[in-house]
Short mmCIF file of C-alpha atoms in Angstrom, two decimals:
data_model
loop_
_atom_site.label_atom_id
_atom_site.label_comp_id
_atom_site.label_asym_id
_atom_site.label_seq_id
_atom_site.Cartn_x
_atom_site.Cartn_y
_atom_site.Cartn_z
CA UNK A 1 -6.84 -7.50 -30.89
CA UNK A 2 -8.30 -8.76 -34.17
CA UNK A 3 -6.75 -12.45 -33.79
CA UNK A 4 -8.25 -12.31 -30.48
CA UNK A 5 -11.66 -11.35 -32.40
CA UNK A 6 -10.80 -14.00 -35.35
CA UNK A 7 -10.23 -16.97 -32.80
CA UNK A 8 -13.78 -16.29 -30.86
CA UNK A 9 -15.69 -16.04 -34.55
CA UNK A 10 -14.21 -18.75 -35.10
CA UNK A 11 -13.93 -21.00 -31.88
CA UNK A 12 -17.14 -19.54 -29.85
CA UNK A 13 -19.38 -17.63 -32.08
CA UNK A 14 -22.71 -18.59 -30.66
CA UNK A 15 -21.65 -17.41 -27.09
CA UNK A 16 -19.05 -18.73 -23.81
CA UNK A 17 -20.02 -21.18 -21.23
CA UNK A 18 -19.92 -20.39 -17.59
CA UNK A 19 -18.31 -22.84 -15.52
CA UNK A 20 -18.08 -22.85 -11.27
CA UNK A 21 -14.63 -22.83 -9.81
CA UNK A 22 -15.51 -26.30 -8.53
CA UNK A 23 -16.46 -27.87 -11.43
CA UNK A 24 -12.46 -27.07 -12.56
CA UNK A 25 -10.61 -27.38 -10.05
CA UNK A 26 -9.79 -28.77 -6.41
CA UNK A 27 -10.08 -26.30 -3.21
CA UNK A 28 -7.82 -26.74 -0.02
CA UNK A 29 -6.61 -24.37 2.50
CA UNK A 30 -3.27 -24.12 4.02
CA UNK A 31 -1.92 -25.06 7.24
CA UNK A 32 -1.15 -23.37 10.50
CA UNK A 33 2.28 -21.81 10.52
CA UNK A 34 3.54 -19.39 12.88
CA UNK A 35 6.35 -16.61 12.14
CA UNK A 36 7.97 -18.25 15.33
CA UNK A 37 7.80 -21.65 13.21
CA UNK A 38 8.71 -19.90 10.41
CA UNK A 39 12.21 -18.63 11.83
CA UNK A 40 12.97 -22.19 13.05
CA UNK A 41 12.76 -23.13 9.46
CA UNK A 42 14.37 -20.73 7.63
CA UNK A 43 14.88 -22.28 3.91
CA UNK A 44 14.69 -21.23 0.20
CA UNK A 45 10.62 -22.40 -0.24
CA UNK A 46 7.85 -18.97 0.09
CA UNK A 47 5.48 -19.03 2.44
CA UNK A 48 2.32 -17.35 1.77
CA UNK A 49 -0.37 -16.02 3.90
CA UNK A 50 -2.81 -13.39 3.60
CA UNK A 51 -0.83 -10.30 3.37
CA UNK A 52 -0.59 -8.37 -0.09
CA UNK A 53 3.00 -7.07 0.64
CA UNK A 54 5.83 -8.62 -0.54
CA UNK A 55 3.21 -10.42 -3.14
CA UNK A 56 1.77 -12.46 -0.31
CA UNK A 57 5.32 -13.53 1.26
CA UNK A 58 5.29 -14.31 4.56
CA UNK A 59 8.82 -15.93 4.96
CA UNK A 60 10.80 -18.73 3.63
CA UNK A 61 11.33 -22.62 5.10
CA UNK A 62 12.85 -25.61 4.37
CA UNK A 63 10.60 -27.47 2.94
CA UNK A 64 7.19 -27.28 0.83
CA UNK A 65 3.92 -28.65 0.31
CA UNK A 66 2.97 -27.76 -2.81
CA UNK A 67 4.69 -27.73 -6.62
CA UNK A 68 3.09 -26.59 -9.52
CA UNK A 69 0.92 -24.09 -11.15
CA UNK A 70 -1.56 -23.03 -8.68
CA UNK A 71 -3.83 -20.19 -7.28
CA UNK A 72 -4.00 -18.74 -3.84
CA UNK A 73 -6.32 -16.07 -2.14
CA UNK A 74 -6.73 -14.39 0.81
CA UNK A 75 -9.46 -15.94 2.65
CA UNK A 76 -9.88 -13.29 5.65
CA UNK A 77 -9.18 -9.79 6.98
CA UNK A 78 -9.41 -6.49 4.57
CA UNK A 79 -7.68 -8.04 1.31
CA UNK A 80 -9.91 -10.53 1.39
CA UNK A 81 -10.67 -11.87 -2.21
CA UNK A 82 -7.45 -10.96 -3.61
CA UNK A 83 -6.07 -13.95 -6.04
CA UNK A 84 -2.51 -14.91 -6.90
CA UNK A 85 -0.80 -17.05 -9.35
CA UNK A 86 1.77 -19.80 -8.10
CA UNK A 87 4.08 -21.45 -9.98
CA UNK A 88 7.06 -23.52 -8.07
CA UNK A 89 7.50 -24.84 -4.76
CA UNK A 90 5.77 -23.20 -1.48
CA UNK A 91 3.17 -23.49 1.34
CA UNK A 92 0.53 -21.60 2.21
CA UNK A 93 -0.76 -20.72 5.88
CA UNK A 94 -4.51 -21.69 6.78
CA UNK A 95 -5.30 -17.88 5.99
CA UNK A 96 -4.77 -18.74 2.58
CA UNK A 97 -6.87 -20.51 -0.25
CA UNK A 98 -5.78 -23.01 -2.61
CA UNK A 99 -6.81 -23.97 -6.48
CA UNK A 100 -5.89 -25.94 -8.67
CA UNK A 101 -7.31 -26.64 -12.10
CA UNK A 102 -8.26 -30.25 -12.92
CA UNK A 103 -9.59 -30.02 -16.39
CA UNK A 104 -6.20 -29.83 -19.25
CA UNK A 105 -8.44 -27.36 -21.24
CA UNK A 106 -7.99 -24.49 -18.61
CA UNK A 107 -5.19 -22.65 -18.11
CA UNK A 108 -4.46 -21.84 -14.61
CA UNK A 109 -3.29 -18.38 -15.31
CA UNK A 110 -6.61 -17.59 -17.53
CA UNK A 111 -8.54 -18.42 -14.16
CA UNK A 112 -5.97 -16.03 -12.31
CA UNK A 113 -6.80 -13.61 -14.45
CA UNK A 114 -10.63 -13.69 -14.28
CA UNK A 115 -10.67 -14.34 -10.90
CA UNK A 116 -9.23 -10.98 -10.32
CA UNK A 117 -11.72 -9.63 -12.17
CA UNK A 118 -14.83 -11.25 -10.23
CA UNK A 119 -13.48 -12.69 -7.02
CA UNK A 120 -13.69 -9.28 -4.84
CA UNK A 121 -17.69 -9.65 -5.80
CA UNK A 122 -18.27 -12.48 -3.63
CA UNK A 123 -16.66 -11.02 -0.63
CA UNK A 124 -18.69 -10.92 2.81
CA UNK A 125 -18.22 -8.03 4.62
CA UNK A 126 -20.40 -8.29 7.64
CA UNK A 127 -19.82 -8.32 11.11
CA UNK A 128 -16.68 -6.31 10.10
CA UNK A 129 -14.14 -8.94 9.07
CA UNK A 130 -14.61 -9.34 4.99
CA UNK A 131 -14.93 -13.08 4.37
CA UNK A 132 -14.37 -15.47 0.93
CA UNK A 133 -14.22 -18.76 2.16
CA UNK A 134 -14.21 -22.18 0.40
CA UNK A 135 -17.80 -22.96 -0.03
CA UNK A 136 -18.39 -19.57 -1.37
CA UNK A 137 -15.19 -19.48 -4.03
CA UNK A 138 -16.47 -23.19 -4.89
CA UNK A 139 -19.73 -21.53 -6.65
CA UNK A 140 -18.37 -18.38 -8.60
CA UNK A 141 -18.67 -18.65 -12.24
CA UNK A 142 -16.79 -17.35 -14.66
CA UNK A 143 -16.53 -17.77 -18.64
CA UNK A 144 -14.20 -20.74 -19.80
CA UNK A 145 -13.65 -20.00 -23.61
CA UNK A 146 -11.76 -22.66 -25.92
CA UNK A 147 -8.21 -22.92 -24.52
CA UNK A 148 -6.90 -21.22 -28.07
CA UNK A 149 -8.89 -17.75 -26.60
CA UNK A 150 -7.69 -18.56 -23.32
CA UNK A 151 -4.02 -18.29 -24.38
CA UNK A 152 -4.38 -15.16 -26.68
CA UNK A 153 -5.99 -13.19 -23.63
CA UNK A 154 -3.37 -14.29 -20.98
CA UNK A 155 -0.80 -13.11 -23.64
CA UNK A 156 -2.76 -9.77 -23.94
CA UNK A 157 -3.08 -9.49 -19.75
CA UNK A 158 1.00 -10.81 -19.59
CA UNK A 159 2.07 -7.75 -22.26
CA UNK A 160 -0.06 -5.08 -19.64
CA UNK A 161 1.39 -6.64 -16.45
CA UNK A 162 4.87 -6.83 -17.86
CA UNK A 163 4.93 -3.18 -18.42
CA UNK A 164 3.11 -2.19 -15.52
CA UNK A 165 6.14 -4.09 -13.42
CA UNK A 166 8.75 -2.38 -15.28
CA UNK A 167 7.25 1.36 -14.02
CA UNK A 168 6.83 -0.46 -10.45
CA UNK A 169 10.60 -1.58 -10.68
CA UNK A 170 11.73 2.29 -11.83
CA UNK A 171 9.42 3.43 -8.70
CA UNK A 172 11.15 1.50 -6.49
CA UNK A 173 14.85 2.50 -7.76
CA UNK A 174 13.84 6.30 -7.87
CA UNK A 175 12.19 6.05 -4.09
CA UNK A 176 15.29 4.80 -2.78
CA UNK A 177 17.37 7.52 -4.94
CA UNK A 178 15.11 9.76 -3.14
CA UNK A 179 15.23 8.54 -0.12
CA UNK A 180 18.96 8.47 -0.09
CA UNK A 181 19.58 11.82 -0.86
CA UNK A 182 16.98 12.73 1.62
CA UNK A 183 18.48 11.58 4.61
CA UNK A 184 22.31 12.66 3.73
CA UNK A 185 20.89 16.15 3.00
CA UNK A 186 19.09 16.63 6.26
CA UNK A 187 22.38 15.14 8.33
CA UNK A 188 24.23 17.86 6.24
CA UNK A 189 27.21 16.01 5.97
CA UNK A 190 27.44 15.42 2.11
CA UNK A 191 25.41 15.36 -1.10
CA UNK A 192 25.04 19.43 -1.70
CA UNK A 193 24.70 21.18 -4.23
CA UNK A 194 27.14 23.87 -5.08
CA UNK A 195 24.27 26.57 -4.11
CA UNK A 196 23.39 24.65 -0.85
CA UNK A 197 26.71 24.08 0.37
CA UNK A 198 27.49 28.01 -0.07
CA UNK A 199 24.34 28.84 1.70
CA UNK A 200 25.34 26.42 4.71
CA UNK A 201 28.91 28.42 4.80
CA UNK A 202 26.97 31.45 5.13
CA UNK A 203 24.25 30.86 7.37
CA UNK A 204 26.00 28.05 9.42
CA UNK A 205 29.46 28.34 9.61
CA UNK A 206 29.72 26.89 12.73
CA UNK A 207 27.14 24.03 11.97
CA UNK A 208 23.78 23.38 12.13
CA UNK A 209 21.79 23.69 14.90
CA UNK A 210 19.63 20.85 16.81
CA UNK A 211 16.96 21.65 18.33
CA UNK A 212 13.98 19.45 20.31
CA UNK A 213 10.71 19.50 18.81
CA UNK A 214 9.11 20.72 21.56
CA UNK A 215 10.65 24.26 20.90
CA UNK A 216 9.14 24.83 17.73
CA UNK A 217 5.77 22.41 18.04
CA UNK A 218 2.49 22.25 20.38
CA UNK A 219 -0.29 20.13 20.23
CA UNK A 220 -3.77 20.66 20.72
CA UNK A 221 -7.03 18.18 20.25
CA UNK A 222 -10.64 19.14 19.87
CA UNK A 223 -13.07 16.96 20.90
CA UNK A 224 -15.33 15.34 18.95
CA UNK A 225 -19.00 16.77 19.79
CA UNK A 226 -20.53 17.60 16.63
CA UNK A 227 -22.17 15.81 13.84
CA UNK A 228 -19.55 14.58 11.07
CA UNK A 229 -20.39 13.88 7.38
CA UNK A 230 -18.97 12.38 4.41
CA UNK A 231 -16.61 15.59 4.06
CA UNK A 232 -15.04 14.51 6.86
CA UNK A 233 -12.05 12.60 6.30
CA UNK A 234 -10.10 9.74 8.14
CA UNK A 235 -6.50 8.58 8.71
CA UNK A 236 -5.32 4.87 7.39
CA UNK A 237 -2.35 3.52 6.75
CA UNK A 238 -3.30 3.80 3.66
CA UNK A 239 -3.78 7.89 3.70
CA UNK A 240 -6.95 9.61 4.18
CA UNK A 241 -10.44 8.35 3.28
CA UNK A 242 -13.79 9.44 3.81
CA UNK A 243 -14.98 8.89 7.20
CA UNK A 244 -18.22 7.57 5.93
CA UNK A 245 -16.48 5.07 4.47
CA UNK A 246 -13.57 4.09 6.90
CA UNK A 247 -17.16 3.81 9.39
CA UNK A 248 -19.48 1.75 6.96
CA UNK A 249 -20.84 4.05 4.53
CA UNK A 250 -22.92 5.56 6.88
CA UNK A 251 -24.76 9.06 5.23
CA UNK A 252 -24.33 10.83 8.07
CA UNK A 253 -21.81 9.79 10.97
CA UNK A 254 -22.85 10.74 14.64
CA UNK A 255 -20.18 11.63 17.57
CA UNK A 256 -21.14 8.43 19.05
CA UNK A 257 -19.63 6.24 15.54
CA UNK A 258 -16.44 8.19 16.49
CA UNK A 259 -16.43 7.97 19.98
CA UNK A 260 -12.50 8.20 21.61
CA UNK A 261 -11.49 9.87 18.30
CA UNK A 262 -11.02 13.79 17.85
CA UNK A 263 -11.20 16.39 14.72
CA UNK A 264 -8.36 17.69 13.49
CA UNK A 265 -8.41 20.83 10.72
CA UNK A 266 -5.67 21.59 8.24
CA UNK A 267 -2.02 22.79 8.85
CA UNK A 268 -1.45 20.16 11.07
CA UNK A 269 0.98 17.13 11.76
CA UNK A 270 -0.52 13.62 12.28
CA UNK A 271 1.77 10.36 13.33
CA UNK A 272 0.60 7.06 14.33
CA UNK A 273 2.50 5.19 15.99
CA UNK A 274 0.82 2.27 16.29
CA UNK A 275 1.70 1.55 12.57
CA UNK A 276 6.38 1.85 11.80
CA UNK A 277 5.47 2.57 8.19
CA UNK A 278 6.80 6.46 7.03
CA UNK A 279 3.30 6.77 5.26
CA UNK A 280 1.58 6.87 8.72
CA UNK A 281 3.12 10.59 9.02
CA UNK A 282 0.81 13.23 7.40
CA UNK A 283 0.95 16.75 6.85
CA UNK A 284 -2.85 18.17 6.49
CA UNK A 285 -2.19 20.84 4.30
CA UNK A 286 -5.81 21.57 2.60
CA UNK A 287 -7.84 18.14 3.49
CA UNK A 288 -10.41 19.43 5.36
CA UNK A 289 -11.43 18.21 9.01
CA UNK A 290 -9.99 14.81 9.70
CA UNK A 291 -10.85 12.44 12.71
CA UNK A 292 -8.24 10.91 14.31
CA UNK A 293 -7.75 8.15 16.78
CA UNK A 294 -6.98 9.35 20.41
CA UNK A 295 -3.61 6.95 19.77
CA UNK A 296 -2.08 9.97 17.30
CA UNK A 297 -0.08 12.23 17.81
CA UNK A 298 -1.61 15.47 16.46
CA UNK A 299 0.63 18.70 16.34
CA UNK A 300 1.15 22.38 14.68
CA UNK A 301 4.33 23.94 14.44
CA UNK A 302 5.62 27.97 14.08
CA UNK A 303 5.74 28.63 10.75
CA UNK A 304 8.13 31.18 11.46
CA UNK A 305 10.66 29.30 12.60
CA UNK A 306 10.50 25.68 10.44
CA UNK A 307 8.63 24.95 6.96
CA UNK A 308 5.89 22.29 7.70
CA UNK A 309 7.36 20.08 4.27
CA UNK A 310 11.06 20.50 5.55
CA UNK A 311 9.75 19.03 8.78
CA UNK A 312 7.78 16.23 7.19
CA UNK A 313 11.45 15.12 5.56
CA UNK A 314 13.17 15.44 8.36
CA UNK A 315 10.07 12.81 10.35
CA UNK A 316 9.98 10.42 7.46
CA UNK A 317 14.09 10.12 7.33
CA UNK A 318 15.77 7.42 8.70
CA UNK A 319 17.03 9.33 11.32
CA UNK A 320 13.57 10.55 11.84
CA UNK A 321 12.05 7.15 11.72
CA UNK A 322 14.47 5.46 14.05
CA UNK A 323 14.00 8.52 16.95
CA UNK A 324 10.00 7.93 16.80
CA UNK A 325 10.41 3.99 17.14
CA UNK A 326 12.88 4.49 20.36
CA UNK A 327 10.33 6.85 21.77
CA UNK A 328 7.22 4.65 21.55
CA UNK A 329 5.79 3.17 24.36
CA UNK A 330 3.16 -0.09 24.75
CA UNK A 331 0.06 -0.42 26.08
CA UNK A 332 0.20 -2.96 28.97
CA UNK A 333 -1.47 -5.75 28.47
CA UNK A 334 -1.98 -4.99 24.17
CA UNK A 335 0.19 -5.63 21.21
CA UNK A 336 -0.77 -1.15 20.69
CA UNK A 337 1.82 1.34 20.84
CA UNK A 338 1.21 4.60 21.90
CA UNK A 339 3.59 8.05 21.71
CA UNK A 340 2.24 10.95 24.31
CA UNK A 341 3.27 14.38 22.83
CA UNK A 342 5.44 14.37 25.97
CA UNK A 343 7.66 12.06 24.59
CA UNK A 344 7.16 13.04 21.12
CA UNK A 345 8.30 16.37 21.54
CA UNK A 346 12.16 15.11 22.46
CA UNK A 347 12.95 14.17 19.13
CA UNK A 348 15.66 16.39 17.93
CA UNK A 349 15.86 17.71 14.83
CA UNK A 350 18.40 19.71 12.48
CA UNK A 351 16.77 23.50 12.09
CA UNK A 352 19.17 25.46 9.76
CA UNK A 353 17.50 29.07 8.47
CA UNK A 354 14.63 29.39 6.85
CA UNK A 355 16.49 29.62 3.70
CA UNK A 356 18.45 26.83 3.92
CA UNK A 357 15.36 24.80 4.55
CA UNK A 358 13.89 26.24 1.38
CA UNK A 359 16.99 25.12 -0.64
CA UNK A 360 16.60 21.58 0.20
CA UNK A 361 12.75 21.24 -0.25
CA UNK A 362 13.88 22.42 -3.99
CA UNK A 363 16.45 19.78 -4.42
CA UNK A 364 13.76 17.35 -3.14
CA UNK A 365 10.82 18.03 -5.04
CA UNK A 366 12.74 17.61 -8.15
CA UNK A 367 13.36 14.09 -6.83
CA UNK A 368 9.52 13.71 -5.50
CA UNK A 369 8.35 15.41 -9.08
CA UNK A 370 10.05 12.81 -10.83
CA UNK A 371 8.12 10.10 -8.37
CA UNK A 372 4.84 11.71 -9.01
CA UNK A 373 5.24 11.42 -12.91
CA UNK A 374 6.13 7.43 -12.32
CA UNK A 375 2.89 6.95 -9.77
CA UNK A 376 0.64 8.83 -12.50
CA UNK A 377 1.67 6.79 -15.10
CA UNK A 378 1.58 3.56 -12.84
CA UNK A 379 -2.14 4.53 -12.00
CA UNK A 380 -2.80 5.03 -15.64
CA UNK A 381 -1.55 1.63 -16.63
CA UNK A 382 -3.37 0.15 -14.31
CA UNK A 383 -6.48 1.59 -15.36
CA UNK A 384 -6.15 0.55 -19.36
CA UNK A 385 -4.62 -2.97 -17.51
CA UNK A 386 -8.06 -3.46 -15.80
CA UNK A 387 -10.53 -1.55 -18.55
CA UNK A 388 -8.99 -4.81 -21.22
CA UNK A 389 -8.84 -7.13 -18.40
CA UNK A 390 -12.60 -6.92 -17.96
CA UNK A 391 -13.38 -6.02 -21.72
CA UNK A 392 -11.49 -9.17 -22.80
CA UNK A 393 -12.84 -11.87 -20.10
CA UNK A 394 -16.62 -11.07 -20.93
CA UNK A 395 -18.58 -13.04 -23.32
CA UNK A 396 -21.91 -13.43 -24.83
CA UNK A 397 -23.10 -16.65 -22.65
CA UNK A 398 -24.12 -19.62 -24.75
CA UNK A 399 -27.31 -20.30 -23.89
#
């Protein structure tokens, strides 16, 4: 980075100035757009709202409101504070704010860049909706170096980003190589290996059994009467996180914080059906007590008879998947779905021998192996991506 060091000796020696977001630029919101309005629409312009998904995409339309370089972020709701560039055509909904740099000696995508650095700072947490509205974004300050340093460290910033989107691209490819190969191995109709397909001759000549998952599973909740502390943990869609944090960073959390929800130890299966995505299926091998929401559906299984990872496969399929969607049910009068063990227990699932099962979990931790390696290095991209990104947009400040 020495022409990066060589421009600020020679460009900003004494120091950086600090300069509000309004002093640079104008700040709007978006408009109110439903997904109903949305479909009505249907065009080749992005629509962005407040999701992170899908970088912010809600949906396409017809028509736009804005062109140009821009910068939106997410004004409400738990990614609140997170900024992203725009450059094109598009609309935003009113859950979204909008910038856009004034002064020719900024670049818009130097702003992006320490805005993600700083912008998650300013975020209001209380009453338990995180906040970063207009009047607040309007007074963060940041460090505006000559436009010269400005380009050299969105060049740095682009180089790190590129690369980290080439791993996230070879994620995606080798997730859905995975996933294929998943689900045509557990419908045993194709995709063995020589070993497997030998092993299915022998065990299963005849086929594979189906059986309902109330044969092999039971469930069984324990209330939630005692104390619990940070070492409990919590389920998200996200995974598991520390119940003192998923309740408020509490340092010691009472029966009465997690009132409705029970503990759950290891060994055994949680689902939530409230949320479709496959990561709301866990498998509590060795997390320690977990409190769940009264909505899950919280099961063991016999050990003897099915491996708890083959099981966890055969769940997050597409088969799987599609079986637990047809037997939610809703809650009358809420959006909330709910799945009673009752129901749960009719899925039906493929149980070939215990050695056959083995087999396949080989072939498919090779696969998941493979995905492991891609999210470590992912995680350690990101990590060098954001130790420059905030080593490169802090400056001495000219006094």
């Amino acid at each position: 980075m020495s022409r990066l060091d060589d421009l600020i000796q020679e460009l900003c020696p004494n120091g950086v100035e600090k300069r509000s977001i309004s002093e640079i630029s104008t700040i709007t919101r978006g408009r109110v757009m439903s997904k109903d309005y949305i479909q009505e629409n249907i065009g080749n312009y992005p629509v962005y709202s407040s999701q992170t998904e899908n970088n912010g995409e809600l949906g396409k339309i017809s028509t736009y409101d804005f062109d140009g370089e821009y910068l939106t972020w997410t004004t409400d709701g738990a990614n609140a504070g997170s900024v992203f560039y725009r450059n094109g055509k598009f609309s935003v909904t009113n859950v979204c704010g909008l910038i856009k740099v004034i002064d020719n000696n900024i670049l818009t995508k130097y702003i992006y860049y320490a805005l993600s650095c700083t912008a998650k700072n300013y975020v209001n947490s209380g009453m338990g909706n995180p906040k970063l509205m207009s009047n607040v974004m309007a007074k963060i300050k940041i460090f505006v170096p000559p436009i010269e340093v400005q380009r050299e460290i969105v060049r740095i910033l682009d180089n790190f980003t590129e690369l980290t989107a080439e791993l996230e691209t070879e994620f995606k490819f080798r997730n859905r190589q995975y996933e294929y190969y998943r689900d045509e191995l557990l419908e045993f109709k194709n995709c063995y290996t020589n070993r497997l397909n030998d092993m299915i001759q022998k065990f299963c000549p005849n086929g594979v059994e189906y059986v309902k998952l109330s044969e092999i599973a039971y469930s069984q909740r324990k209330k939630n009467n005692n104390h619990i502390t940070e070492n409990a943990y919590s389920i998200t869609k996200n995974g598991l996180v520390p119940t003192s944090k998923y309740f408020g960073d509490k340092t010691q959390i009472t029966s009465s914080d997690t009132s409705g929800y029970y503990i759950v130890e290891t060994n055994w299966f949680v689902c939530s059906p409230s949320r479709i995505d496959v990561g709301s299926i866990n498998y509590l091998h060795d997390d320690g007590p977990v409190i769940v929401s009264p909505l899950d559906v919280v099961f063991s299984v016999d050990s003897k008879k099915i491996y708890p990872e083959y099981l966890l496969n055969i769940l997050k399929s597409h088969k799987g998947m599609f079986q637990i969607l047809q037997h939610r049910q809703g809650i009358e009068g809420t959006g909330r779905k709910t799945l009673p063990f009752k129901e749960f227990s009719k899925i039906t699932i493929p149980l070939p021998p215990l050695e056959i099962q083995r087999e396949i979990m080989i072939i498919l931790n090779s696969f998941n192996a493979l995905l492991q390696n891609l999210t470590s290095e992912i995680e350690a991209q990101q990590k060098q991506y954001e130790y420059y990104r905030d080593k490169l947009l802090t400056f001495k400040e000219l006094n």
